[in-house]
Amino acid sequence: MAASDDPAARLADLLTKANLQYELKNYTAAADIYSEAAEAQSELRGEMAPENADLLYLYGRCLYKVAIAKSDVLGGRVAGEEKKQKKGKRGGESKKAKGAEEGDAREKKPKEEEGNKAAAPSVDSKPYFQIIGDENWDTESDESGSDGEGAASGDEDEDDNDDDDLGTAYEILDLARVLLTKQLDDARAATASATTASPTSNDKGKGKARASTPPTNPTERKLSERLADTHDLQAEINLENERFSDSVSDFRAALTLKQSLYPRESALVAEAHFKLSLALEFASMTRVREAQARAEAGEKVDPADAAAAVDEEARAEAVTHMESAIESCRARIAVEEEALAGLKGERAEEARRQIEDVRDMTEDMEGRVRVLFSYPPSFFHLTHPQNTQN
């Protein structure tokens, strides 16, 4: 039987082709094939089959890569400035995800999920993470205006397309999150039921999977890792769209999972603390940006708003998580220095380079902590005094 006549074989073939294009960084081509594979999978298993989660994650991750690649080509962030709300674009997949959650609630008591929309990321198990600079604070777009209204309209179309990619990626990942959570709950429930016969078992939480529960078998671990990656990607998308509070929730959920999966010295734990700190730092400045936007639009701004603009609680938590990232890196350095004693030749040189890389990142993060501590309670009135009310 030809692959085209066998739905399962056709799905496997599409997945192989999509994965190949993704590995080659042909993200647009990969996304097209993932889309076709997702449709074939839906026809084969049904739209809300929990087994669909992995492909949906791969598809959503690829769309995120497409959007970021377009942003790089255009020379700016995908959603660095406020954009018009999309009409209906975020409805389809999110309604399916919401419907799936409501359906589960009718079948059994609601699960206690860590973070409502959490889902994300996936740094593809990179050994180290990248320090993101202060360029992310710049939310102003380049205003040349020399190309006329036609060029401006074209730029808006490009921005809308990029935003569509991010929005679609988020909704697909959100559906993957729901299905992964269901799979993980079922796996944990099966593990719990297998231990109920033990007289020492006092576990009454069957079916109530918590993100902080350490995985007890390979299946749970794999699902937990994928769910953590999903939370992380959704958080990245929220950062791109400047939904910083949502990003905080998603990164927090990813961190909780990663802390249950990896030791303190893991680069993935350090990265999770760092990303959450960054999101909290951005979230702490939300009112500052809002006041600046009103002033730049010519509005009068109440000095009280400017004086209390910075969310000090969020900023303090950002410092805490940055310090946790630093401690994680220091623990990693200690572990690698101990292992270095048994290495020779090229392996020893490579280990030394990695240790130096971690030291450099630790110094960068220590610098960010100093910056966070140095922010004045409010600086808006210093930069826009002419637009504050007296």
PDB file of N, CA and C in Angstrom, residues 105-201:
ATOM      1  N   ALA A 105     -13.088  19.416  32.998  1.00  0.00           N
ATOM      2  CA  ALA A 105     -13.673  19.823  34.271  1.00  0.00           C
ATOM      3  C   ALA A 105     -15.002  19.135  34.506  1.00  0.00           C
ATOM      4  N   ARG A 106     -15.744  18.846  33.425  1.00  0.00           N
ATOM      5  CA  ARG A 106     -17.024  18.155  33.595  1.00  0.00           C
ATOM      6  C   ARG A 106     -16.811  16.696  33.950  1.00  0.00           C
ATOM      7  N   GLU A 107     -15.705  16.119  33.469  1.00  0.00           N
ATOM      8  CA  GLU A 107     -15.451  14.711  33.746  1.00  0.00           C
ATOM      9  C   GLU A 107     -14.907  14.491  35.143  1.00  0.00           C
ATOM     10  N   LYS A 108     -14.104  15.431  35.630  1.00  0.00           N
ATOM     11  CA  LYS A 108     -13.528  15.299  36.963  1.00  0.00           C
ATOM     12  C   LYS A 108     -13.233  16.680  37.499  1.00  0.00           C
ATOM     13  N   LYS A 109     -12.808  16.764  38.741  1.00  0.00           N
ATOM     14  CA  LYS A 109     -12.529  18.047  39.359  1.00  0.00           C
ATOM     15  C   LYS A 109     -11.405  18.736  38.610  1.00  0.00           C
ATOM     16  N   PRO A 110     -11.454  20.066  38.580  1.00  0.00           N
ATOM     17  CA  PRO A 110     -10.402  20.786  37.855  1.00  0.00           C
ATOM     18  C   PRO A 110      -9.035  20.485  38.431  1.00  0.00           C
ATOM     19  N   LYS A 111      -8.082  20.336  37.526  1.00  0.00           N
ATOM     20  CA  LYS A 111      -6.710  20.111  37.955  1.00  0.00           C
ATOM     21  C   LYS A 111      -6.113  21.444  38.367  1.00  0.00           C
ATOM     22  N   GLU A 112      -5.194  21.395  39.286  1.00  0.00           N
ATOM     23  CA  GLU A 112      -4.516  22.609  39.711  1.00  0.00           C
ATOM     24  C   GLU A 112      -3.321  22.823  38.813  1.00  0.00           C
ATOM     25  N   GLU A 113      -3.538  23.588  37.752  1.00  0.00           N
ATOM     26  CA  GLU A 113      -2.451  23.835  36.806  1.00  0.00           C
ATOM     27  C   GLU A 113      -1.601  24.988  37.276  1.00  0.00           C
ATOM     28  N   GLU A 114      -0.312  24.850  37.102  1.00  0.00           N
ATOM     29  CA  GLU A 114       0.596  25.938  37.435  1.00  0.00           C
ATOM     30  C   GLU A 114       0.554  26.951  36.323  1.00  0.00           C
ATOM     31  N   GLY A 115      -0.015  28.165  36.609  1.00  0.00           N
ATOM     32  CA  GLY A 115      -0.060  29.198  35.598  1.00  0.00           C
ATOM     33  C   GLY A 115      -1.100  28.900  34.567  1.00  0.00           C
ATOM     34  N   ASN A 116      -2.098  29.775  34.447  1.00  0.00           N
ATOM     35  CA  ASN A 116      -3.215  29.576  33.554  1.00  0.00           C
ATOM     36  C   ASN A 116      -2.811  29.268  32.144  1.00  0.00           C
ATOM     37  N   LYS A 117      -1.957  30.085  31.564  1.00  0.00           N
ATOM     38  CA  LYS A 117      -1.645  29.950  30.161  1.00  0.00           C
ATOM     39  C   LYS A 117      -0.262  29.415  29.957  1.00  0.00           C
ATOM     40  N   ALA A 118       0.330  28.981  31.029  1.00  0.00           N
ATOM     41  CA  ALA A 118       1.690  28.631  30.915  1.00  0.00           C
ATOM     42  C   ALA A 118       1.943  27.594  29.898  1.00  0.00           C
ATOM     43  N   ALA A 119       2.960  27.718  29.296  1.00  0.00           N
ATOM     44  CA  ALA A 119       3.280  26.688  28.357  1.00  0.00           C
ATOM     45  C   ALA A 119       4.545  26.930  27.693  1.00  0.00           C
ATOM     46  N   ALA A 120       5.562  26.522  27.599  1.00  0.00           N
ATOM     47  CA  ALA A 120       6.460  27.021  26.720  1.00  0.00           C
ATOM     48  C   ALA A 120       7.811  26.564  26.529  1.00  0.00           C
ATOM     49  N   PRO A 121       8.685  26.721  26.034  1.00  0.00           N
ATOM     50  CA  PRO A 121       9.837  27.040  25.493  1.00  0.00           C
ATOM     51  C   PRO A 121      10.793  26.171  25.101  1.00  0.00           C
ATOM     52  N   SER A 122      11.380  26.301  24.946  1.00  0.00           N
ATOM     53  CA  SER A 122      12.226  25.321  24.554  1.00  0.00           C
ATOM     54  C   SER A 122      13.386  25.860  23.920  1.00  0.00           C
ATOM     55  N   VAL A 123      14.353  25.787  24.691  1.00  0.00           N
ATOM     56  CA  VAL A 123      15.610  26.307  24.261  1.00  0.00           C
ATOM     57  C   VAL A 123      16.388  25.234  23.574  1.00  0.00           C
ATOM     58  N   ASP A 124      15.703  24.159  23.245  1.00  0.00           N
ATOM     59  CA  ASP A 124      16.350  23.047  22.555  1.00  0.00           C
ATOM     60  C   ASP A 124      17.555  22.531  23.340  1.00  0.00           C
ATOM     61  N   SER A 125      17.461  22.570  24.668  1.00  0.00           N
ATOM     62  CA  SER A 125      18.511  22.039  25.540  1.00  0.00           C
ATOM     63  C   SER A 125      19.876  22.641  25.240  1.00  0.00           C
ATOM     64  N   LYS A 126      19.903  23.956  24.978  1.00  0.00           N
ATOM     65  CA  LYS A 126      21.188  24.612  24.768  1.00  0.00           C
ATOM     66  C   LYS A 126      21.997  24.548  26.062  1.00  0.00           C
ATOM     67  N   PRO A 127      23.307  24.400  25.961  1.00  0.00           N
ATOM     68  CA  PRO A 127      24.101  24.283  27.171  1.00  0.00           C
ATOM     69  C   PRO A 127      24.161  25.564  27.968  1.00  0.00           C
ATOM     70  N   TYR A 128      24.063  26.693  27.295  1.00  0.00           N
ATOM     71  CA  TYR A 128      24.096  27.965  27.984  1.00  0.00           C
ATOM     72  C   TYR A 128      23.039  28.872  27.386  1.00  0.00           C
ATOM     73  N   PHE A 129      22.673  29.893  28.159  1.00  0.00           N
ATOM     74  CA  PHE A 129      21.678  30.817  27.641  1.00  0.00           C
ATOM     75  C   PHE A 129      22.347  32.133  27.302  1.00  0.00           C
ATOM     76  N   GLN A 130      21.623  32.946  26.577  1.00  0.00           N
ATOM     77  CA  GLN A 130      22.190  34.191  26.077  1.00  0.00           C
ATOM     78  C   GLN A 130      21.683  35.351  26.908  1.00  0.00           C
ATOM     79  N   ILE A 131      22.584  36.220  27.326  1.00  0.00           N
ATOM     80  CA  ILE A 131      22.184  37.409  28.056  1.00  0.00           C
ATOM     81  C   ILE A 131      21.539  38.377  27.081  1.00  0.00           C
ATOM     82  N   ILE A 132      20.350  38.830  27.417  1.00  0.00           N
ATOM     83  CA  ILE A 132      19.625  39.753  26.549  1.00  0.00           C
ATOM     84  C   ILE A 132      19.902  41.167  27.026  1.00  0.00           C
ATOM     85  N   GLY A 133      20.302  42.030  26.114  1.00  0.00           N
ATOM     86  CA  GLY A 133      20.704  43.374  26.502  1.00  0.00           C
ATOM     87  C   GLY A 133      19.549  44.329  26.665  1.00  0.00           C
ATOM     88  N   ASP A 134      19.888  45.584  26.978  1.00  0.00           N
ATOM     89  CA  ASP A 134      18.874  46.591  27.246  1.00  0.00           C
ATOM     90  C   ASP A 134      18.179  47.066  25.990  1.00  0.00           C
ATOM     91  N   GLU A 135      18.568  46.522  24.835  1.00  0.00           N
ATOM     92  CA  GLU A 135      17.895  46.958  23.608  1.00  0.00           C
ATOM     93  C   GLU A 135      16.417  46.619  23.640  1.00  0.00           C
ATOM     94  N   ASN A 136      16.019  45.663  24.483  1.00  0.00           N
ATOM     95  CA  ASN A 136      14.608  45.295  24.556  1.00  0.00           C
ATOM     96  C   ASN A 136      13.759  46.392  25.172  1.00  0.00           C
ATOM     97  N   TRP A 137      14.407  47.366  25.816  1.00  0.00           N
ATOM     98  CA  TRP A 137      13.631  48.470  26.378  1.00  0.00           C
ATOM     99  C   TRP A 137      13.175  49.437  25.292  1.00  0.00           C
ATOM    100  N   ASP A 138      13.835  49.417  24.156  1.00  0.00           N
ATOM    101  CA  ASP A 138      13.523  50.371  23.096  1.00  0.00           C
ATOM    102  C   ASP A 138      12.279  49.936  22.369  1.00  0.00           C
ATOM    103  N   THR A 139      11.163  50.625  22.651  1.00  0.00           N
ATOM    104  CA  THR A 139       9.910  50.262  22.007  1.00  0.00           C
ATOM    105  C   THR A 139       9.547  51.248  20.912  1.00  0.00           C
ATOM    106  N   GLU A 140      10.497  52.118  20.540  1.00  0.00           N
ATOM    107  CA  GLU A 140      10.213  53.082  19.491  1.00  0.00           C
ATOM    108  C   GLU A 140      10.591  52.495  18.140  1.00  0.00           C
ATOM    109  N   SER A 141       9.760  52.725  17.160  1.00  0.00           N
ATOM    110  CA  SER A 141      10.072  52.258  15.814  1.00  0.00           C
ATOM    111  C   SER A 141      10.818  53.347  15.060  1.00  0.00           C
ATOM    112  N   ASP A 142      11.579  52.948  14.059  1.00  0.00           N
ATOM    113  CA  ASP A 142      12.267  53.920  13.220  1.00  0.00           C
ATOM    114  C   ASP A 142      11.242  54.673  12.396  1.00  0.00           C
ATOM    115  N   GLU A 143      11.364  55.992  12.411  1.00  0.00           N
ATOM    116  CA  GLU A 143      10.370  56.809  11.720  1.00  0.00           C
ATOM    117  C   GLU A 143      11.049  57.577  10.602  1.00  0.00           C
ATOM    118  N   SER A 144      11.240  56.941   9.493  1.00  0.00           N
ATOM    119  CA  SER A 144      11.891  57.649   8.392  1.00  0.00           C
ATOM    120  C   SER A 144      10.885  58.471   7.617  1.00  0.00           C
ATOM    121  N   GLY A 145       9.754  57.860   7.232  1.00  0.00           N
ATOM    122  CA  GLY A 145       8.700  58.570   6.531  1.00  0.00           C
ATOM    123  C   GLY A 145       9.079  58.972   5.129  1.00  0.00           C
ATOM    124  N   SER A 146      10.272  58.667   4.684  1.00  0.00           N
ATOM    125  CA  SER A 146      10.724  59.157   3.386  1.00  0.00           C
ATOM    126  C   SER A 146      10.168  58.350   2.237  1.00  0.00           C
ATOM    127  N   ASP A 147       9.640  57.174   2.529  1.00  0.00           N
ATOM    128  CA  ASP A 147       9.139  56.331   1.453  1.00  0.00           C
ATOM    129  C   ASP A 147       7.663  56.542   1.186  1.00  0.00           C
ATOM    130  N   GLY A 148       7.035  57.446   1.901  1.00  0.00           N
ATOM    131  CA  GLY A 148       5.634  57.733   1.613  1.00  0.00           C
ATOM    132  C   GLY A 148       4.684  56.771   2.274  1.00  0.00           C
ATOM    133  N   GLU A 149       3.388  57.033   2.054  1.00  0.00           N
ATOM    134  CA  GLU A 149       2.352  56.250   2.705  1.00  0.00           C
ATOM    135  C   GLU A 149       2.342  54.818   2.227  1.00  0.00           C
ATOM    136  N   GLY A 150       2.723  54.587   0.973  1.00  0.00           N
ATOM    137  CA  GLY A 150       2.705  53.222   0.455  1.00  0.00           C
ATOM    138  C   GLY A 150       3.659  52.324   1.212  1.00  0.00           C
ATOM    139  N   ALA A 151       4.875  52.848   1.456  1.00  0.00           N
ATOM    140  CA  ALA A 151       5.852  52.051   2.200  1.00  0.00           C
ATOM    141  C   ALA A 151       5.384  51.817   3.615  1.00  0.00           C
ATOM    142  N   ALA A 152       4.779  52.850   4.224  1.00  0.00           N
ATOM    143  CA  ALA A 152       4.282  52.691   5.590  1.00  0.00           C
ATOM    144  C   ALA A 152       3.218  51.621   5.646  1.00  0.00           C
ATOM    145  N   SER A 153       2.344  51.624   4.636  1.00  0.00           N
ATOM    146  CA  SER A 153       1.302  50.597   4.593  1.00  0.00           C
ATOM    147  C   SER A 153       1.907  49.214   4.437  1.00  0.00           C
ATOM    148  N   GLY A 154       2.964  49.126   3.619  1.00  0.00           N
ATOM    149  CA  GLY A 154       3.626  47.837   3.443  1.00  0.00           C
ATOM    150  C   GLY A 154       4.244  47.344   4.730  1.00  0.00           C
ATOM    151  N   ASP A 155       4.850  48.279   5.500  1.00  0.00           N
ATOM    152  CA  ASP A 155       5.434  47.888   6.780  1.00  0.00           C
ATOM    153  C   ASP A 155       4.363  47.382   7.724  1.00  0.00           C
ATOM    154  N   GLU A 156       3.191  48.039   7.712  1.00  0.00           N
ATOM    155  CA  GLU A 156       2.110  47.594   8.582  1.00  0.00           C
ATOM    156  C   GLU A 156       1.655  46.199   8.200  1.00  0.00           C
ATOM    157  N   ASP A 157       1.606  45.929   6.878  1.00  0.00           N
ATOM    158  CA  ASP A 157       1.215  44.589   6.438  1.00  0.00           C
ATOM    159  C   ASP A 157       2.212  43.553   6.932  1.00  0.00           C
ATOM    160  N   GLU A 158       3.523  43.888   6.837  1.00  0.00           N
ATOM    161  CA  GLU A 158       4.541  42.956   7.318  1.00  0.00           C
ATOM    162  C   GLU A 158       4.373  42.712   8.812  1.00  0.00           C
ATOM    163  N   ASP A 159       4.134  43.808   9.574  1.00  0.00           N
ATOM    164  CA  ASP A 159       3.954  43.666  11.018  1.00  0.00           C
ATOM    165  C   ASP A 159       2.753  42.799  11.329  1.00  0.00           C
ATOM    166  N   ASP A 160       1.653  43.006  10.569  1.00  0.00           N
ATOM    167  CA  ASP A 160       0.446  42.220  10.797  1.00  0.00           C
ATOM    168  C   ASP A 160       0.704  40.747  10.521  1.00  0.00           C
ATOM    169  N   ASN A 161       1.448  40.464   9.435  1.00  0.00           N
ATOM    170  CA  ASN A 161       1.755  39.067   9.116  1.00  0.00           C
ATOM    171  C   ASN A 161       2.595  38.428  10.214  1.00  0.00           C
ATOM    172  N   ASP A 162       3.600  39.174  10.704  1.00  0.00           N
ATOM    173  CA  ASP A 162       4.432  38.650  11.780  1.00  0.00           C
ATOM    174  C   ASP A 162       3.608  38.408  13.029  1.00  0.00           C
ATOM    175  N   ASP A 163       2.725  39.365  13.334  1.00  0.00           N
ATOM    176  CA  ASP A 163       1.881  39.234  14.514  1.00  0.00           C
ATOM    177  C   ASP A 163       0.945  38.047  14.371  1.00  0.00           C
ATOM    178  N   ASP A 164       0.457  37.812  13.142  1.00  0.00           N
ATOM    179  CA  ASP A 164      -0.386  36.644  12.890  1.00  0.00           C
ATOM    180  C   ASP A 164       0.387  35.361  13.168  1.00  0.00           C
ATOM    181  N   ASP A 165       1.642  35.299  12.721  1.00  0.00           N
ATOM    182  CA  ASP A 165       2.457  34.112  12.971  1.00  0.00           C
ATOM    183  C   ASP A 165       2.621  33.875  14.468  1.00  0.00           C
ATOM    184  N   LEU A 166       2.901  34.944  15.206  1.00  0.00           N
ATOM    185  CA  LEU A 166       3.066  34.801  16.651  1.00  0.00           C
ATOM    186  C   LEU A 166       1.761  34.407  17.323  1.00  0.00           C
ATOM    187  N   GLY A 167       0.669  35.051  16.898  1.00  0.00           N
ATOM    188  CA  GLY A 167      -0.622  34.726  17.487  1.00  0.00           C
ATOM    189  C   GLY A 167      -1.022  33.291  17.214  1.00  0.00           C
ATOM    190  N   THR A 168      -0.829  32.852  15.974  1.00  0.00           N
ATOM    191  CA  THR A 168      -1.160  31.469  15.625  1.00  0.00           C
ATOM    192  C   THR A 168      -0.260  30.499  16.381  1.00  0.00           C
ATOM    193  N   ALA A 169       1.026  30.829  16.467  1.00  0.00           N
ATOM    194  CA  ALA A 169       1.955  29.973  17.212  1.00  0.00           C
ATOM    195  C   ALA A 169       1.517  29.839  18.660  1.00  0.00           C
ATOM    196  N   TYR A 170       1.114  30.947  19.262  1.00  0.00           N
ATOM    197  CA  TYR A 170       0.706  30.902  20.668  1.00  0.00           C
ATOM    198  C   TYR A 170      -0.509  30.000  20.854  1.00  0.00           C
ATOM    199  N   GLU A 171      -1.499  30.138  19.988  1.00  0.00           N
ATOM    200  CA  GLU A 171      -2.723  29.356  20.152  1.00  0.00           C
ATOM    201  C   GLU A 171      -2.472  27.867  19.918  1.00  0.00           C
ATOM    202  N   ILE A 172      -1.626  27.554  18.950  1.00  0.00           N
ATOM    203  CA  ILE A 172      -1.294  26.141  18.712  1.00  0.00           C
ATOM    204  C   ILE A 172      -0.542  25.576  19.914  1.00  0.00           C
ATOM    205  N   LEU A 173       0.382  26.363  20.451  1.00  0.00           N
ATOM    206  CA  LEU A 173       1.112  25.923  21.639  1.00  0.00           C
ATOM    207  C   LEU A 173       0.192  25.801  22.849  1.00  0.00           C
ATOM    208  N   ASP A 174      -0.806  26.666  22.917  1.00  0.00           N
ATOM    209  CA  ASP A 174      -1.738  26.595  24.039  1.00  0.00           C
ATOM    210  C   ASP A 174      -2.552  25.307  23.986  1.00  0.00           C
ATOM    211  N   LEU A 175      -2.933  24.908  22.782  1.00  0.00           N
ATOM    212  CA  LEU A 175      -3.638  23.631  22.641  1.00  0.00           C
ATOM    213  C   LEU A 175      -2.697  22.478  22.991  1.00  0.00           C
ATOM    214  N   ALA A 176      -1.449  22.580  22.562  1.00  0.00           N
ATOM    215  CA  ALA A 176      -0.467  21.554  22.933  1.00  0.00           C
ATOM    216  C   ALA A 176      -0.315  21.485  24.446  1.00  0.00           C
ATOM    217  N   ARG A 177      -0.312  22.646  25.097  1.00  0.00           N
ATOM    218  CA  ARG A 177      -0.199  22.686  26.557  1.00  0.00           C
ATOM    219  C   ARG A 177      -1.340  21.927  27.229  1.00  0.00           C
ATOM    220  N   VAL A 178      -2.560  22.169  26.756  1.00  0.00           N
ATOM    221  CA  VAL A 178      -3.723  21.495  27.341  1.00  0.00           C
ATOM    222  C   VAL A 178      -3.602  19.983  27.183  1.00  0.00           C
ATOM    223  N   LEU A 179      -3.230  19.549  25.985  1.00  0.00           N
ATOM    224  CA  LEU A 179      -3.142  18.110  25.722  1.00  0.00           C
ATOM    225  C   LEU A 179      -1.972  17.475  26.473  1.00  0.00           C
ATOM    226  N   LEU A 180      -0.853  18.197  26.577  1.00  0.00           N
ATOM    227  CA  LEU A 180       0.280  17.680  27.347  1.00  0.00           C
ATOM    228  C   LEU A 180      -0.068  17.564  28.827  1.00  0.00           C
ATOM    229  N   THR A 181      -0.782  18.572  29.332  1.00  0.00           N
ATOM    230  CA  THR A 181      -1.191  18.533  30.738  1.00  0.00           C
ATOM    231  C   THR A 181      -2.091  17.345  31.009  1.00  0.00           C
ATOM    232  N   LYS A 182      -2.999  17.079  30.075  1.00  0.00           N
ATOM    233  CA  LYS A 182      -3.883  15.915  30.236  1.00  0.00           C
ATOM    234  C   LYS A 182      -3.078  14.622  30.229  1.00  0.00           C
ATOM    235  N   GLN A 183      -2.131  14.512  29.299  1.00  0.00           N
ATOM    236  CA  GLN A 183      -1.285  13.314  29.255  1.00  0.00           C
ATOM    237  C   GLN A 183      -0.493  13.150  30.554  1.00  0.00           C
ATOM    238  N   LEU A 184       0.052  14.253  31.045  1.00  0.00           N
ATOM    239  CA  LEU A 184       0.853  14.188  32.265  1.00  0.00           C
ATOM    240  C   LEU A 184      -0.013  13.833  33.471  1.00  0.00           C
ATOM    241  N   ASP A 185      -1.208  14.416  33.541  1.00  0.00           N
ATOM    242  CA  ASP A 185      -2.135  14.072  34.623  1.00  0.00           C
ATOM    243  C   ASP A 185      -2.475  12.587  34.596  1.00  0.00           C
ATOM    244  N   ASP A 186      -2.755  12.087  33.395  1.00  0.00           N
ATOM    245  CA  ASP A 186      -3.108  10.665  33.268  1.00  0.00           C
ATOM    246  C   ASP A 186      -1.932   9.774  33.678  1.00  0.00           C
ATOM    247  N   ALA A 187      -0.724  10.175  33.265  1.00  0.00           N
ATOM    248  CA  ALA A 187       0.456   9.376  33.612  1.00  0.00           C
ATOM    249  C   ALA A 187       0.685   9.373  35.117  1.00  0.00           C
ATOM    250  N   ARG A 188       0.511  10.530  35.749  1.00  0.00           N
ATOM    251  CA  ARG A 188       0.692  10.604  37.196  1.00  0.00           C
ATOM    252  C   ARG A 188      -0.407   9.843  37.933  1.00  0.00           C
ATOM    253  N   ALA A 189      -1.626   9.920  37.393  1.00  0.00           N
ATOM    254  CA  ALA A 189      -2.721   9.184  38.018  1.00  0.00           C
ATOM    255  C   ALA A 189      -2.474   7.685  37.948  1.00  0.00           C
ATOM    256  N   ALA A 190      -1.944   7.232  36.806  1.00  0.00           N
ATOM    257  CA  ALA A 190      -1.644   5.804  36.661  1.00  0.00           C
ATOM    258  C   ALA A 190      -0.563   5.381  37.653  1.00  0.00           C
ATOM    259  N   THR A 191       0.442   6.248  37.822  1.00  0.00           N
ATOM    260  CA  THR A 191       1.496   5.942  38.790  1.00  0.00           C
ATOM    261  C   THR A 191       0.937   5.904  40.208  1.00  0.00           C
ATOM    262  N   ALA A 192       0.055   6.869  40.517  1.00  0.00           N
ATOM    263  CA  ALA A 192      -0.532   6.923  41.854  1.00  0.00           C
ATOM    264  C   ALA A 192      -1.393   5.703  42.133  1.00  0.00           C
ATOM    265  N   SER A 193      -2.170   5.282  41.128  1.00  0.00           N
ATOM    266  CA  SER A 193      -3.047   4.127  41.330  1.00  0.00           C
ATOM    267  C   SER A 193      -2.242   2.855  41.529  1.00  0.00           C
ATOM    268  N   ALA A 194      -1.050   2.813  40.944  1.00  0.00           N
ATOM    269  CA  ALA A 194      -0.210   1.627  41.087  1.00  0.00           C
ATOM    270  C   ALA A 194       0.397   1.525  42.478  1.00  0.00           C
ATOM    271  N   THR A 195       0.391   2.641  43.217  1.00  0.00           N
ATOM    272  CA  THR A 195       0.992   2.631  44.555  1.00  0.00           C
ATOM    273  C   THR A 195      -0.042   2.640  45.668  1.00  0.00           C
ATOM    274  N   THR A 196      -1.335   2.685  45.315  1.00  0.00           N
ATOM    275  CA  THR A 196      -2.372   2.761  46.347  1.00  0.00           C
ATOM    276  C   THR A 196      -2.443   1.502  47.194  1.00  0.00           C
ATOM    277  N   ALA A 197      -1.971   0.389  46.661  1.00  0.00           N
ATOM    278  CA  ALA A 197      -2.010  -0.858  47.432  1.00  0.00           C
ATOM    279  C   ALA A 197      -0.975  -0.863  48.544  1.00  0.00           C
ATOM    280  N   SER A 198       0.004   0.032  48.446  1.00  0.00           N
ATOM    281  CA  SER A 198       1.048   0.072  49.468  1.00  0.00           C
ATOM    282  C   SER A 198       0.490   0.630  50.762  1.00  0.00           C
ATOM    283  N   PRO A 199       0.701  -0.024  51.904  1.00  0.00           N
ATOM    284  CA  PRO A 199       0.171   0.461  53.176  1.00  0.00           C
ATOM    285  C   PRO A 199       0.814   1.757  53.634  1.00  0.00           C
ATOM    286  N   THR A 200       1.974   2.108  53.066  1.00  0.00           N
ATOM    287  CA  THR A 200       2.647   3.346  53.468  1.00  0.00           C
ATOM    288  C   THR A 200       2.258   4.519  52.596  1.00  0.00           C
ATOM    289  N   SER A 201       1.405   4.252  51.596  1.00  0.00           N
ATOM    290  CA  SER A 201       1.029   5.322  50.677  1.00  0.00           C
ATOM    291  C   SER A 201      -0.122   6.124  51.252  1.00  0.00           C
TER     292      SER A 201
END
